[in-house]
Every structure is written in structure tokens, then in C-alpha cells.
PDB file of C-alpha atoms in Angstrom:
ATOM      1  CA  UNK M1218     -33.144  11.193  -3.484  1.00 66.00           C
ATOM      2  CA  UNK M1219     -33.944  11.145   0.257  1.00 81.00           C
ATOM      3  CA  UNK M1220     -31.883   8.347   1.853  1.00 87.00           C
ATOM      4  CA  UNK M1221     -34.265   8.073   4.800  1.00 89.00           C
ATOM      5  CA  UNK M1222     -37.185   7.274   2.481  1.00 91.00           C
ATOM      6  CA  UNK M1223     -35.133   4.517   0.863  1.00 91.00           C
ATOM      7  CA  UNK M1224     -34.289   3.086   4.287  1.00 91.00           C
ATOM      8  CA  UNK M1225     -38.016   2.959   5.101  1.00 92.00           C
ATOM      9  CA  UNK M1226     -38.722   1.101   1.852  1.00 92.00           C
ATOM     10  CA  UNK M1227     -35.943  -1.476   2.389  1.00 91.00           C
ATOM     11  CA  UNK M1228     -37.066  -2.040   5.989  1.00 90.00           C
ATOM     12  CA  UNK M1229     -40.614  -2.580   4.740  1.00 91.00           C
ATOM     13  CA  UNK M1230     -39.343  -5.175   2.246  1.00 90.00           C
ATOM     14  CA  UNK M1231     -37.226  -6.926   4.888  1.00 88.00           C
ATOM     15  CA  UNK M1232     -39.811  -6.868   7.699  1.00 90.00           C
ATOM     16  CA  UNK M1233     -42.923  -7.303   5.566  1.00 90.00           C
ATOM     17  CA  UNK M1234     -44.939  -4.989   7.792  1.00 91.00           C
ATOM     18  CA  UNK M1235     -45.308  -1.218   8.005  1.00 92.00           C
ATOM     19  CA  UNK M1236     -46.209  -1.581  11.665  1.00 90.00           C
ATOM     20  CA  UNK M1237     -42.881  -3.301  12.393  1.00 91.00           C
ATOM     21  CA  UNK M1238     -41.020  -0.655  10.397  1.00 90.00           C
ATOM     22  CA  UNK M1239     -42.657   2.052  12.505  1.00 91.00           C
ATOM     23  CA  UNK M1240     -41.556   0.259  15.690  1.00 89.00           C
ATOM     24  CA  UNK M1241     -37.976  -0.256  14.507  1.00 86.00           C
ATOM     25  CA  UNK M1242     -37.485   3.259  13.135  1.00 87.00           C
ATOM     26  CA  UNK M1243     -39.388   5.151  15.813  1.00 88.00           C
ATOM     27  CA  UNK M1244     -42.130   6.493  13.522  1.00 89.00           C
ATOM     28  CA  UNK M1245     -45.897   6.317  13.779  1.00 91.00           C
ATOM     29  CA  UNK M1246     -47.545   3.901  11.356  1.00 88.00           C
ATOM     30  CA  UNK M1247     -49.250   6.798   9.594  1.00 91.00           C
ATOM     31  CA  UNK M1248     -45.854   8.472   9.282  1.00 91.00           C
ATOM     32  CA  UNK M1249     -44.356   5.373   7.602  1.00 92.00           C
ATOM     33  CA  UNK M1250     -47.356   5.183   5.262  1.00 92.00           C
ATOM     34  CA  UNK M1251     -46.850   8.826   4.341  1.00 93.00           C
ATOM     35  CA  UNK M1252     -43.121   8.251   3.604  1.00 93.00           C
ATOM     36  CA  UNK M1253     -43.865   5.283   1.324  1.00 93.00           C
ATOM     37  CA  UNK M1254     -46.601   7.222  -0.496  1.00 93.00           C
ATOM     38  CA  UNK M1255     -44.255  10.168  -1.010  1.00 92.00           C
ATOM     39  CA  UNK M1256     -41.528   7.868  -2.338  1.00 92.00           C
ATOM     40  CA  UNK M1257     -43.943   6.157  -4.747  1.00 92.00           C
ATOM     41  CA  UNK M1258     -45.097   9.557  -5.983  1.00 92.00           C
ATOM     42  CA  UNK M1259     -41.495  10.587  -6.509  1.00 91.00           C
ATOM     43  CA  UNK M1260     -40.711   7.361  -8.378  1.00 91.00           C
ATOM     44  CA  UNK M1261     -43.869   7.525 -10.471  1.00 93.00           C
ATOM     45  CA  UNK M1262     -44.988   3.945  -9.798  1.00 94.00           C
ATOM     46  CA  UNK M1263     -46.066   1.724  -6.868  1.00 94.00           C
ATOM     47  CA  UNK M1264     -43.309   0.119  -4.800  1.00 93.00           C
ATOM     48  CA  UNK M1265     -45.289  -2.035  -2.344  1.00 93.00           C
ATOM     49  CA  UNK M1266     -48.281  -4.325  -2.525  1.00 93.00           C
ATOM     50  CA  UNK M1267     -50.478  -3.989   0.586  1.00 91.00           C
ATOM     51  CA  UNK M1268     -52.423  -7.007   1.826  1.00 90.00           C
ATOM     52  CA  UNK M1269     -53.840  -8.406   5.062  1.00 86.00           C
ATOM     53  CA  UNK M1270     -50.577 -10.335   5.479  1.00 85.00           C
ATOM     54  CA  UNK M1271     -48.418  -7.199   5.309  1.00 90.00           C
ATOM     55  CA  UNK M1272     -46.490  -5.690   2.426  1.00 91.00           C
ATOM     56  CA  UNK M1273     -44.321  -7.062  -0.391  1.00 91.00           C
ATOM     57  CA  UNK M1274     -42.505  -5.340  -3.261  1.00 91.00           C
ATOM     58  CA  UNK M1275     -44.146  -4.787  -6.610  1.00 92.00           C
ATOM     59  CA  UNK M1276     -42.162  -6.076  -9.631  1.00 89.00           C
ATOM     60  CA  UNK M1277     -40.930  -2.502 -10.150  1.00 91.00           C
ATOM     61  CA  UNK M1278     -39.977  -2.206  -6.494  1.00 90.00           C
ATOM     62  CA  UNK M1279     -38.203  -5.567  -6.523  1.00 89.00           C
ATOM     63  CA  UNK M1280     -36.167  -4.462  -9.536  1.00 88.00           C
ATOM     64  CA  UNK M1281     -34.906  -1.442  -7.586  1.00 90.00           C
ATOM     65  CA  UNK M1282     -33.955  -3.307  -4.395  1.00 89.00           C
ATOM     66  CA  UNK M1283     -30.317  -4.245  -5.348  1.00 83.00           C
ATOM     67  CA  UNK M1284     -29.520  -0.695  -6.472  1.00 85.00           C
ATOM     68  CA  UNK M1285     -31.129   0.831  -3.373  1.00 88.00           C
ATOM     69  CA  UNK M1286     -29.220  -1.513  -1.059  1.00 85.00           C
ATOM     70  CA  UNK M1287     -25.959  -0.583  -2.789  1.00 79.00           C
ATOM     71  CA  UNK M1288     -26.844   3.099  -2.507  1.00 84.00           C
ATOM     72  CA  UNK M1289     -27.514   2.753   1.233  1.00 83.00           C
ATOM     73  CA  UNK M1290     -24.150   1.000   1.722  1.00 75.00           C
ATOM     74  CA  UNK M1291     -22.308   3.805  -0.077  1.00 74.00           C
ATOM     75  CA  UNK M1292     -24.285   6.380   1.878  1.00 77.00           C
ATOM     76  CA  UNK M1293     -23.147   4.766   5.116  1.00 72.00           C
ATOM     77  CA  UNK M1294     -19.537   4.845   3.953  1.00 66.00           C
ATOM     78  CA  UNK M1295     -19.904   8.491   3.000  1.00 72.00           C
ATOM     79  CA  UNK M1296     -21.321   9.383   6.406  1.00 74.00           C
ATOM     80  CA  UNK M1297     -18.400   7.596   8.067  1.00 65.00           C
ATOM     81  CA  UNK M1298     -15.885   9.542   5.983  1.00 63.00           C
ATOM     82  CA  UNK M1299     -17.647  12.825   6.816  1.00 68.00           C
ATOM     83  CA  UNK M1300     -17.499  11.933  10.513  1.00 66.00           C
ATOM     84  CA  UNK M1301     -13.789  11.120  10.257  1.00 58.00           C
ATOM     85  CA  UNK M1302     -13.086  14.415   8.490  1.00 62.00           C
ATOM     86  CA  UNK M1303     -14.989  16.317  11.173  1.00 63.00           C
ATOM     87  CA  UNK M1304     -12.743  14.618  13.729  1.00 58.00           C
ATOM     88  CA  UNK M1305      -9.722  15.655  11.632  1.00 54.00           C
ATOM     89  CA  UNK M1306      -9.216  12.091  10.448  1.00 51.00           C
ATOM     90  CA  UNK M1307      -8.360  11.208   6.866  1.00 49.00           C
ATOM     91  CA  UNK M1308     -10.053   7.788   7.029  1.00 77.00           C
ATOM     92  CA  UNK M1309      -7.393   6.052   4.956  1.00 88.00           C
ATOM     93  CA  UNK M1310      -3.660   6.413   4.354  1.00 92.00           C
ATOM     94  CA  UNK M1311      -2.424   5.062   1.014  1.00 92.00           C
ATOM     95  CA  UNK M1312       1.134   3.709   1.134  1.00 94.00           C
ATOM     96  CA  UNK M1313       3.354   2.211  -1.570  1.00 92.00           C
ATOM     97  CA  UNK M1314       6.636   0.457  -0.809  1.00 91.00           C
ATOM     98  CA  UNK M1315       9.339  -1.645  -2.364  1.00 88.00           C
ATOM     99  CA  UNK M1316       8.773  -5.359  -1.717  1.00 84.00           C
ATOM    100  CA  UNK M1317      11.578  -5.682   0.854  1.00 88.00           C
ATOM    101  CA  UNK M1318      10.252  -2.829   3.001  1.00 92.00           C
ATOM    102  CA  UNK M1319       6.698  -4.056   2.542  1.00 89.00           C
ATOM    103  CA  UNK M1320       7.753  -7.457   3.846  1.00 89.00           C
ATOM    104  CA  UNK M1321      10.081  -6.555   6.710  1.00 93.00           C
ATOM    105  CA  UNK M1322       8.942  -3.122   7.929  1.00 95.00           C
ATOM    106  CA  UNK M1323       5.358  -2.262   7.067  1.00 94.00           C
ATOM    107  CA  UNK M1324       3.579  -4.974   9.093  1.00 95.00           C
ATOM    108  CA  UNK M1325       5.262  -3.727  12.276  1.00 95.00           C
ATOM    109  CA  UNK M1326       4.706  -0.063  11.401  1.00 96.00           C
ATOM    110  CA  UNK M1327       1.020  -0.546  10.582  1.00 95.00           C
ATOM    111  CA  UNK M1328       0.512  -2.522  13.798  1.00 95.00           C
ATOM    112  CA  UNK M1329       2.023   0.291  15.875  1.00 95.00           C
ATOM    113  CA  UNK M1330      -0.038   2.902  14.004  1.00 95.00           C
ATOM    114  CA  UNK M1331      -3.290   0.992  14.518  1.00 92.00           C
ATOM    115  CA  UNK M1332      -2.609   0.763  18.236  1.00 93.00           C
ATOM    116  CA  UNK M1333      -2.822   4.564  18.297  1.00 91.00           C
ATOM    117  CA  UNK M1334      -5.364   5.142  15.508  1.00 90.00           C
ATOM    118  CA  UNK M1335      -7.565   2.053  15.088  1.00 88.00           C
ATOM    119  CA  UNK M1336     -10.130   3.927  12.964  1.00 83.00           C
ATOM    120  CA  UNK M1337      -7.662   4.897  10.219  1.00 89.00           C
ATOM    121  CA  UNK M1338      -7.240   2.333   7.463  1.00 89.00           C
ATOM    122  CA  UNK M1339      -3.856   1.810   5.801  1.00 92.00           C
ATOM    123  CA  UNK M1340      -3.855   0.660   2.173  1.00 90.00           C
ATOM    124  CA  UNK M1341      -0.570  -0.982   1.128  1.00 91.00           C
ATOM    125  CA  UNK M1342       0.739  -1.643  -2.353  1.00 88.00           C
ATOM    126  CA  UNK M1343       4.028  -2.745  -3.886  1.00 83.00           C
ATOM    127  CA  UNK M1344       5.614  -0.907  -6.795  1.00 77.00           C
ATOM    128  CA  UNK M1345       8.799  -0.298  -8.771  1.00 78.00           C
ATOM    129  CA  UNK M1346      10.839   2.905  -8.531  1.00 81.00           C
ATOM    130  CA  UNK M1347       9.191   4.715 -11.419  1.00 81.00           C
ATOM    131  CA  UNK M1348       5.760   3.334 -10.546  1.00 82.00           C
ATOM    132  CA  UNK M1349       6.077   4.606  -6.987  1.00 86.00           C
ATOM    133  CA  UNK M1350       7.055   8.129  -7.972  1.00 88.00           C
ATOM    134  CA  UNK M1351       4.406   8.282 -10.701  1.00 88.00           C
ATOM    135  CA  UNK M1352       1.709   7.328  -8.171  1.00 89.00           C
ATOM    136  CA  UNK M1353       2.948  10.072  -5.857  1.00 91.00           C
ATOM    137  CA  UNK M1354       2.871  12.627  -8.649  1.00 89.00           C
ATOM    138  CA  UNK M1355      -0.668  11.606  -9.645  1.00 89.00           C
ATOM    139  CA  UNK M1356      -1.898  11.745  -6.044  1.00 89.00           C
ATOM    140  CA  UNK M1357      -2.799   8.039  -6.042  1.00 89.00           C
ATOM    141  CA  UNK M1358      -0.864   7.475  -2.792  1.00 92.00           C
ATOM    142  CA  UNK M1359      -0.088   9.649   0.229  1.00 94.00           C
ATOM    143  CA  UNK M1360       3.478   8.515   0.831  1.00 96.00           C
ATOM    144  CA  UNK M1361       5.955   5.857  -0.206  1.00 96.00           C
ATOM    145  CA  UNK M1362       8.795   3.840   1.272  1.00 96.00           C
ATOM    146  CA  UNK M1363      11.448   3.958  -1.419  1.00 93.00           C
ATOM    147  CA  UNK M1364      15.050   4.794  -2.218  1.00 92.00           C
ATOM    148  CA  UNK M1365      16.031   8.406  -2.800  1.00 92.00           C
ATOM    149  CA  UNK M1366      16.173   9.217  -6.517  1.00 89.00           C
ATOM    150  CA  UNK M1367      18.042  12.199  -7.979  1.00 87.00           C
ATOM    151  CA  UNK M1368      15.692  12.100 -10.971  1.00 85.00           C
ATOM    152  CA  UNK M1369      12.825  13.186  -8.692  1.00 88.00           C
ATOM    153  CA  UNK M1370      14.079  16.257  -6.811  1.00 89.00           C
ATOM    154  CA  UNK M1371      10.713  17.939  -6.201  1.00 90.00           C
ATOM    155  CA  UNK M1372       9.477  15.669  -3.424  1.00 94.00           C
ATOM    156  CA  UNK M1373      10.063  15.777   0.324  1.00 96.00           C
ATOM    157  CA  UNK M1374      12.363  13.018   1.590  1.00 96.00           C
ATOM    158  CA  UNK M1375      12.650  11.708   5.150  1.00 96.00           C
ATOM    159  CA  UNK M1376      15.782   9.643   5.731  1.00 96.00           C
ATOM    160  CA  UNK M1377      15.226   6.247   7.351  1.00 96.00           C
ATOM    161  CA  UNK M1378      18.489   4.314   6.981  1.00 94.00           C
ATOM    162  CA  UNK M1379      21.243   3.343   4.544  1.00 95.00           C
ATOM    163  CA  UNK M1380      20.752  -0.157   3.164  1.00 95.00           C
ATOM    164  CA  UNK M1381      24.114  -1.708   2.249  1.00 95.00           C
ATOM    165  CA  UNK M1382      24.407  -3.347  -1.158  1.00 96.00           C
ATOM    166  CA  UNK M1383      25.813  -6.866  -1.314  1.00 97.00           C
ATOM    167  CA  UNK M1384      27.324  -8.988  -4.058  1.00 97.00           C
ATOM    168  CA  UNK M1385      25.202 -12.101  -4.614  1.00 97.00           C
ATOM    169  CA  UNK M1386      27.314 -15.025  -5.835  1.00 97.00           C
ATOM    170  CA  UNK M1387      26.833 -18.766  -6.383  1.00 96.00           C
ATOM    171  CA  UNK M1388      27.760 -20.910  -3.402  1.00 95.00           C
ATOM    172  CA  UNK M1389      31.062 -22.297  -4.686  1.00 95.00           C
ATOM    173  CA  UNK M1390      34.259 -23.289  -2.875  1.00 95.00           C
ATOM    174  CA  UNK M1391      36.074 -20.368  -4.507  1.00 94.00           C
ATOM    175  CA  UNK M1392      33.466 -17.801  -3.448  1.00 95.00           C
ATOM    176  CA  UNK M1393      33.394 -19.116   0.135  1.00 94.00           C
ATOM    177  CA  UNK M1394      37.041 -17.983   0.495  1.00 95.00           C
ATOM    178  CA  UNK M1395      36.119 -14.315  -0.187  1.00 95.00           C
ATOM    179  CA  UNK M1396      35.260 -11.828   2.549  1.00 95.00           C
ATOM    180  CA  UNK M1397      34.302  -8.998   0.179  1.00 97.00           C
ATOM    181  CA  UNK M1398      33.734  -8.460  -3.533  1.00 97.00           C
ATOM    182  CA  UNK M1399      35.405  -5.596  -5.449  1.00 97.00           C
ATOM    183  CA  UNK M1400      32.892  -3.860  -7.707  1.00 96.00           C
ATOM    184  CA  UNK M1401      35.503  -3.908 -10.455  1.00 96.00           C
ATOM    185  CA  UNK M1402      35.072  -7.705 -10.670  1.00 96.00           C
ATOM    186  CA  UNK M1403      31.564  -7.217 -12.081  1.00 96.00           C
ATOM    187  CA  UNK M1404      33.151  -5.970 -15.323  1.00 96.00           C
ATOM    188  CA  UNK M1405      32.093  -8.229 -18.188  1.00 94.00           C
ATOM    189  CA  UNK M1406      30.418 -10.792 -15.898  1.00 95.00           C
ATOM    190  CA  UNK M1407      26.899 -12.120 -16.592  1.00 95.00           C
ATOM    191  CA  UNK M1408      24.759  -9.994 -14.294  1.00 95.00           C
ATOM    192  CA  UNK M1409      21.134 -10.744 -13.358  1.00 92.00           C
ATOM    193  CA  UNK M1410      19.447  -7.386 -12.897  1.00 88.00           C
ATOM    194  CA  UNK M1411      16.533  -7.223 -10.459  1.00 83.00           C
ATOM    195  CA  UNK M1412      13.775  -5.124 -11.931  1.00 73.00           C
ATOM    196  CA  UNK M1413      11.075  -4.101  -9.460  1.00 59.00           C
ATOM    197  CA  UNK M1414      12.496  -1.152  -7.562  1.00 56.00           C
ATOM    198  CA  UNK M1415      16.208  -1.892  -7.751  1.00 71.00           C
ATOM    199  CA  UNK M1416      17.672  -1.519 -11.236  1.00 79.00           C
ATOM    200  CA  UNK M1417      18.212   2.245 -10.995  1.00 82.00           C
ATOM    201  CA  UNK M1418      20.004   1.978  -7.626  1.00 87.00           C
ATOM    202  CA  UNK M1419      22.399  -0.660  -8.978  1.00 90.00           C
ATOM    203  CA  UNK M1420      23.087   1.173 -12.228  1.00 89.00           C
ATOM    204  CA  UNK M1421      24.087   4.254 -10.201  1.00 90.00           C
ATOM    205  CA  UNK M1422      26.781   2.164  -8.462  1.00 93.00           C
ATOM    206  CA  UNK M1423      28.136   0.829 -11.742  1.00 94.00           C
ATOM    207  CA  UNK M1424      28.187   4.324 -13.276  1.00 93.00           C
ATOM    208  CA  UNK M1425      30.011   5.717 -10.247  1.00 93.00           C
ATOM    209  CA  UNK M1426      32.683   3.021 -10.434  1.00 94.00           C
ATOM    210  CA  UNK M1427      32.922   2.981 -14.248  1.00 95.00           C
ATOM    211  CA  UNK M1428      32.050  -0.707 -14.403  1.00 95.00           C
ATOM    212  CA  UNK M1429      29.779  -2.403 -16.939  1.00 92.00           C
ATOM    213  CA  UNK M1430      28.832  -6.068 -16.516  1.00 95.00           C
ATOM    214  CA  UNK M1431      27.001  -8.103 -19.129  1.00 94.00           C
ATOM    215  CA  UNK M1432      23.471  -7.347 -17.937  1.00 89.00           C
ATOM    216  CA  UNK M1433      20.961 -10.093 -18.632  1.00 73.00           C
ATOM    217  CA  UNK M1434      17.657  -8.594 -19.915  1.00 69.00           C
ATOM    218  CA  UNK M1435      15.347 -10.030 -17.234  1.00 72.00           C
ATOM    219  CA  UNK M1436      12.251  -8.550 -15.576  1.00 70.00           C
ATOM    220  CA  UNK M1437      12.064 -10.572 -12.382  1.00 73.00           C
ATOM    221  CA  UNK M1438      11.682  -9.914  -8.673  1.00 79.00           C
ATOM    222  CA  UNK M1439      14.393 -10.148  -6.025  1.00 83.00           C
ATOM    223  CA  UNK M1440      13.636 -13.726  -4.955  1.00 85.00           C
ATOM    224  CA  UNK M1441      13.806 -14.960  -8.532  1.00 87.00           C
ATOM    225  CA  UNK M1442      17.191 -13.236  -8.946  1.00 90.00           C
ATOM    226  CA  UNK M1443      18.483 -15.131  -5.903  1.00 92.00           C
ATOM    227  CA  UNK M1444      17.263 -18.449  -7.307  1.00 92.00           C
ATOM    228  CA  UNK M1445      18.882 -17.715 -10.684  1.00 92.00           C
ATOM    229  CA  UNK M1446      22.216 -16.976  -8.978  1.00 94.00           C
ATOM    230  CA  UNK M1447      21.836 -20.145  -6.928  1.00 94.00           C
ATOM    231  CA  UNK M1448      21.598 -22.070 -10.204  1.00 93.00           C
ATOM    232  CA  UNK M1449      24.787 -20.391 -11.482  1.00 93.00           C
ATOM    233  CA  UNK M1450      23.028 -18.394 -14.209  1.00 93.00           C
ATOM    234  CA  UNK M1451      25.042 -15.284 -13.288  1.00 94.00           C
ATOM    235  CA  UNK M1452      25.828 -12.981 -10.360  1.00 96.00           C
ATOM    236  CA  UNK M1453      23.902 -10.053  -8.974  1.00 95.00           C
ATOM    237  CA  UNK M1454      23.719  -7.280  -6.386  1.00 95.00           C
ATOM    238  CA  UNK M1455      20.986  -6.936  -3.774  1.00 94.00           C
ATOM    239  CA  UNK M1456      20.638  -5.126  -0.486  1.00 94.00           C
ATOM    240  CA  UNK M1457      21.011  -6.243   3.098  1.00 95.00           C
ATOM    241  CA  UNK M1458      17.278  -5.789   3.686  1.00 94.00           C
ATOM    242  CA  UNK M1459      16.357  -7.870   0.640  1.00 91.00           C
ATOM    243  CA  UNK M1460      18.635 -10.693   1.806  1.00 94.00           C
ATOM    244  CA  UNK M1461      17.243 -10.645   5.343  1.00 91.00           C
ATOM    245  CA  UNK M1462      15.913 -14.101   6.159  1.00 85.00           C
ATOM    246  CA  UNK M1463      17.150 -15.608   2.885  1.00 84.00           C
ATOM    247  CA  UNK M1464      17.629 -19.391   3.013  1.00 81.00           C
ATOM    248  CA  UNK M1465      18.853 -20.053  -0.530  1.00 85.00           C
ATOM    249  CA  UNK M1466      22.337 -21.416  -1.147  1.00 91.00           C
ATOM    250  CA  UNK M1467      24.078 -18.254  -2.306  1.00 95.00           C
ATOM    251  CA  UNK M1468      26.997 -16.186  -1.014  1.00 96.00           C
ATOM    252  CA  UNK M1469      26.313 -12.564  -0.066  1.00 96.00           C
ATOM    253  CA  UNK M1470      29.341 -10.307   0.441  1.00 97.00           C
ATOM    254  CA  UNK M1471      29.862  -6.586   1.041  1.00 97.00           C
ATOM    255  CA  UNK M1472      31.030  -4.796  -2.097  1.00 97.00           C
ATOM    256  CA  UNK M1473      34.190  -2.686  -2.202  1.00 96.00           C
ATOM    257  CA  UNK M1474      34.126   0.257  -2.277  1.00 96.00           C
ATOM    258  CA  UNK M1475      31.096   0.330   0.009  1.00 96.00           C
ATOM    259  CA  UNK M1476      27.776   1.050  -1.697  1.00 95.00           C
ATOM    260  CA  UNK M1477      24.275   1.502  -0.359  1.00 95.00           C
ATOM    261  CA  UNK M1478      20.855   2.788  -1.263  1.00 93.00           C
ATOM    262  CA  UNK M1479      19.288   5.451   0.941  1.00 95.00           C
ATOM    263  CA  UNK M1480      15.889   4.287   2.110  1.00 96.00           C
ATOM    264  CA  UNK M1481      13.423   7.093   2.721  1.00 97.00           C
ATOM    265  CA  UNK M1482       9.817   8.034   3.168  1.00 97.00           C
ATOM    266  CA  UNK M1483       8.893  10.238   0.237  1.00 97.00           C
ATOM    267  CA  UNK M1484       5.803  12.392  -0.205  1.00 95.00           C
ATOM    268  CA  UNK M1485       4.725  15.409  -2.203  1.00 93.00           C
ATOM    269  CA  UNK M1486       4.870  17.811   0.715  1.00 92.00           C
ATOM    270  CA  UNK M1487       5.427  17.199   4.406  1.00 92.00           C
ATOM    271  CA  UNK M1488       4.149  20.716   5.105  1.00 91.00           C
ATOM    272  CA  UNK M1489       0.696  20.022   3.674  1.00 89.00           C
ATOM    273  CA  UNK M1490       0.462  16.397   4.846  1.00 90.00           C
ATOM    274  CA  UNK M1491      -2.522  15.483   7.008  1.00 88.00           C
ATOM    275  CA  UNK M1492      -2.191  14.969  10.735  1.00 88.00           C
ATOM    276  CA  UNK M1493      -2.463  11.215  10.413  1.00 90.00           C
ATOM    277  CA  UNK M1494       0.077  10.976   7.605  1.00 94.00           C
ATOM    278  CA  UNK M1495       2.475  12.790   9.936  1.00 94.00           C
ATOM    279  CA  UNK M1496       1.610  10.377  12.738  1.00 94.00           C
ATOM    280  CA  UNK M1497       2.226   7.430  10.396  1.00 96.00           C
ATOM    281  CA  UNK M1498       5.670   8.844   9.631  1.00 97.00           C
ATOM    282  CA  UNK M1499       6.383   9.164  13.361  1.00 96.00           C
ATOM    283  CA  UNK M1500       5.300   5.544  13.936  1.00 96.00           C
ATOM    284  CA  UNK M1501       7.620   4.491  11.124  1.00 96.00           C
ATOM    285  CA  UNK M1502      10.601   6.228  12.732  1.00 95.00           C
ATOM    286  CA  UNK M1503       9.765   4.754  16.140  1.00 95.00           C
ATOM    287  CA  UNK M1504       9.420   1.240  14.734  1.00 95.00           C
ATOM    288  CA  UNK M1505      12.741   1.368  12.876  1.00 95.00           C
ATOM    289  CA  UNK M1506      14.451   2.755  15.983  1.00 94.00           C
ATOM    290  CA  UNK M1507      13.161  -0.281  17.888  1.00 93.00           C
ATOM    291  CA  UNK M1508      14.412  -2.636  15.151  1.00 90.00           C
ATOM    292  CA  UNK M1509      17.836  -1.098  14.550  1.00 89.00           C
ATOM    293  CA  UNK M1510      18.521   1.058  17.612  1.00 82.00           C
ATOM    294  CA  UNK M1511      20.297   4.317  16.750  1.00 61.00           C
ATOM    295  CA  UNK M1512      21.988   2.760  13.726  1.00 56.00           C
ATOM    296  CA  UNK M1513      21.088   4.589  10.510  1.00 53.00           C
TER     297      UNK M1513
END
């Protein structure tokens, strides 16, 4: 179907005059008439009613108008994507991230990226550990901000920083006296396990130290975990980044021995990544350097 013919038809409907269409589109009036006639022949039925007052759609033509308008919109989007590809632009970068990175890092990173590449859209989504890596494997996203996972060795990882893990305890007089929290003290304690993007990192720490708390079977986000600890429903472990800006009445202490999760950008292949994905990675590094200095 010739898109230009459809544009002529929609303009005729909107303007109500073939003469005005000819003026707007730079055709002769006979040329516009020929285009409409050719389109009607192709369709197999009349599209316009001609009168002394101009033109209006036939019932058949009116029925097609919503679909034609939608088709013209998609055609315009397609032409834009083709133009971006010709300019070596991907058009859109699809990014998944854990909630804490999405909240504290990505707004600043995307802002810096758009200052350099205003025509490239960035689609953001939040996901759990397994969800993030499954989206990468399926090609649903271009890159992810996540923690490094030994269970997924076949991706490319770019180190960003180590995010220290903290014990999250109720705000009690006894806990206020502590300056650290031995991991061994988690043994047998009621533990509220965060679910979205954190459970695997925490379980690795417990396995390493040979400790097993009484893990409560919850499927809640980080903020809900904090609120549950605040109400003395158990204790937990979250990261420094997650606790950034927290105003709830809980105690957060470094664990001993020290534990952290390695925060990374992960993608299928850095070698085959598009130019703008590479530039997004560079903007990410620059932004974090501005936030944290040389500290990694």
C-alpha cells in the first residue's frame, strides 16, 4: 500500500477540499484527483463523495480512517528509526536495574546521556536478579545494572563499585550500643529476606560464613523489609545503597566479617554492543565517578 496515497486521502478528509490538498502537498489539482482515483481503484470501492462544497468520506472511506491514521503514525515512526540507523543511532536503549540503582543512579546517568544524545530514548525497567538475566538472555534489554552472579558466567561484566552489606536491626537501646554486627549472630534469628534482586546476594554471604538464620518466607521489596524490621518482626541485611536516604527508625551496622555485593553493568557482549550502548556505559562510569570520586 502506497503511504503517499493514504496521506492524500487523509488530507482530503481533514481539509474537505482537493484544491487545498494540492496546495498543502505541492501537487496539481489534477494530480491529487489522479491519486485518489488510483487509490479507489486499488481499494475496489469509492472513498470520497464529491460535491460543490468539497469532498467528504463515503461510509466505506470513513470506516478505514482510524486504521489509515494508525498506519501513517507507525510509518512515521518507522521512517524515524530508519533515519536513526542511517546515522548509526539505535533509537532506543533498553535498560533494566535493581530498584536501588534505578532510584539513586539512573536518573543522573540518563540525564548526562541525554545531554550528549538527545535523540536516543532510554527505556528503564526494574527487575529481580533472575528476571534481569533472563531478559538479557532473551534480548529484551540491551544492558542491566545488577550484581555480579556466578550462576551467569557467559555475560560481559563491567565493574562499577562494591556495595557494602549492612545489618538492619530494630532501633532498641541494646542495638544502639553496637558499632558492628557479627554475621554469626544471624544464626537462628528471625530473618526477613528481601526478594526483588537481593536474596541470592545475601544467601551467598550466609553460605560463605556457614550461618543459617530462620528465614521468613516473604516476597517483599526493600522498603517493606525496613518497615518490618522497624516493627520488630525480625532482622535483615541490606546494602549501603538501599539504605541511602532511609528515614525509618532502624539501626544499620556494618557486618563482620565485611561483606558486599559487586555492582556491575552486565550485557551479552561488549564487543558487539552498539555505539550508543557503549556511550551509555561511559556516561554511567562518569556519573558514578562524580558521585563517589575514585572510591570503588
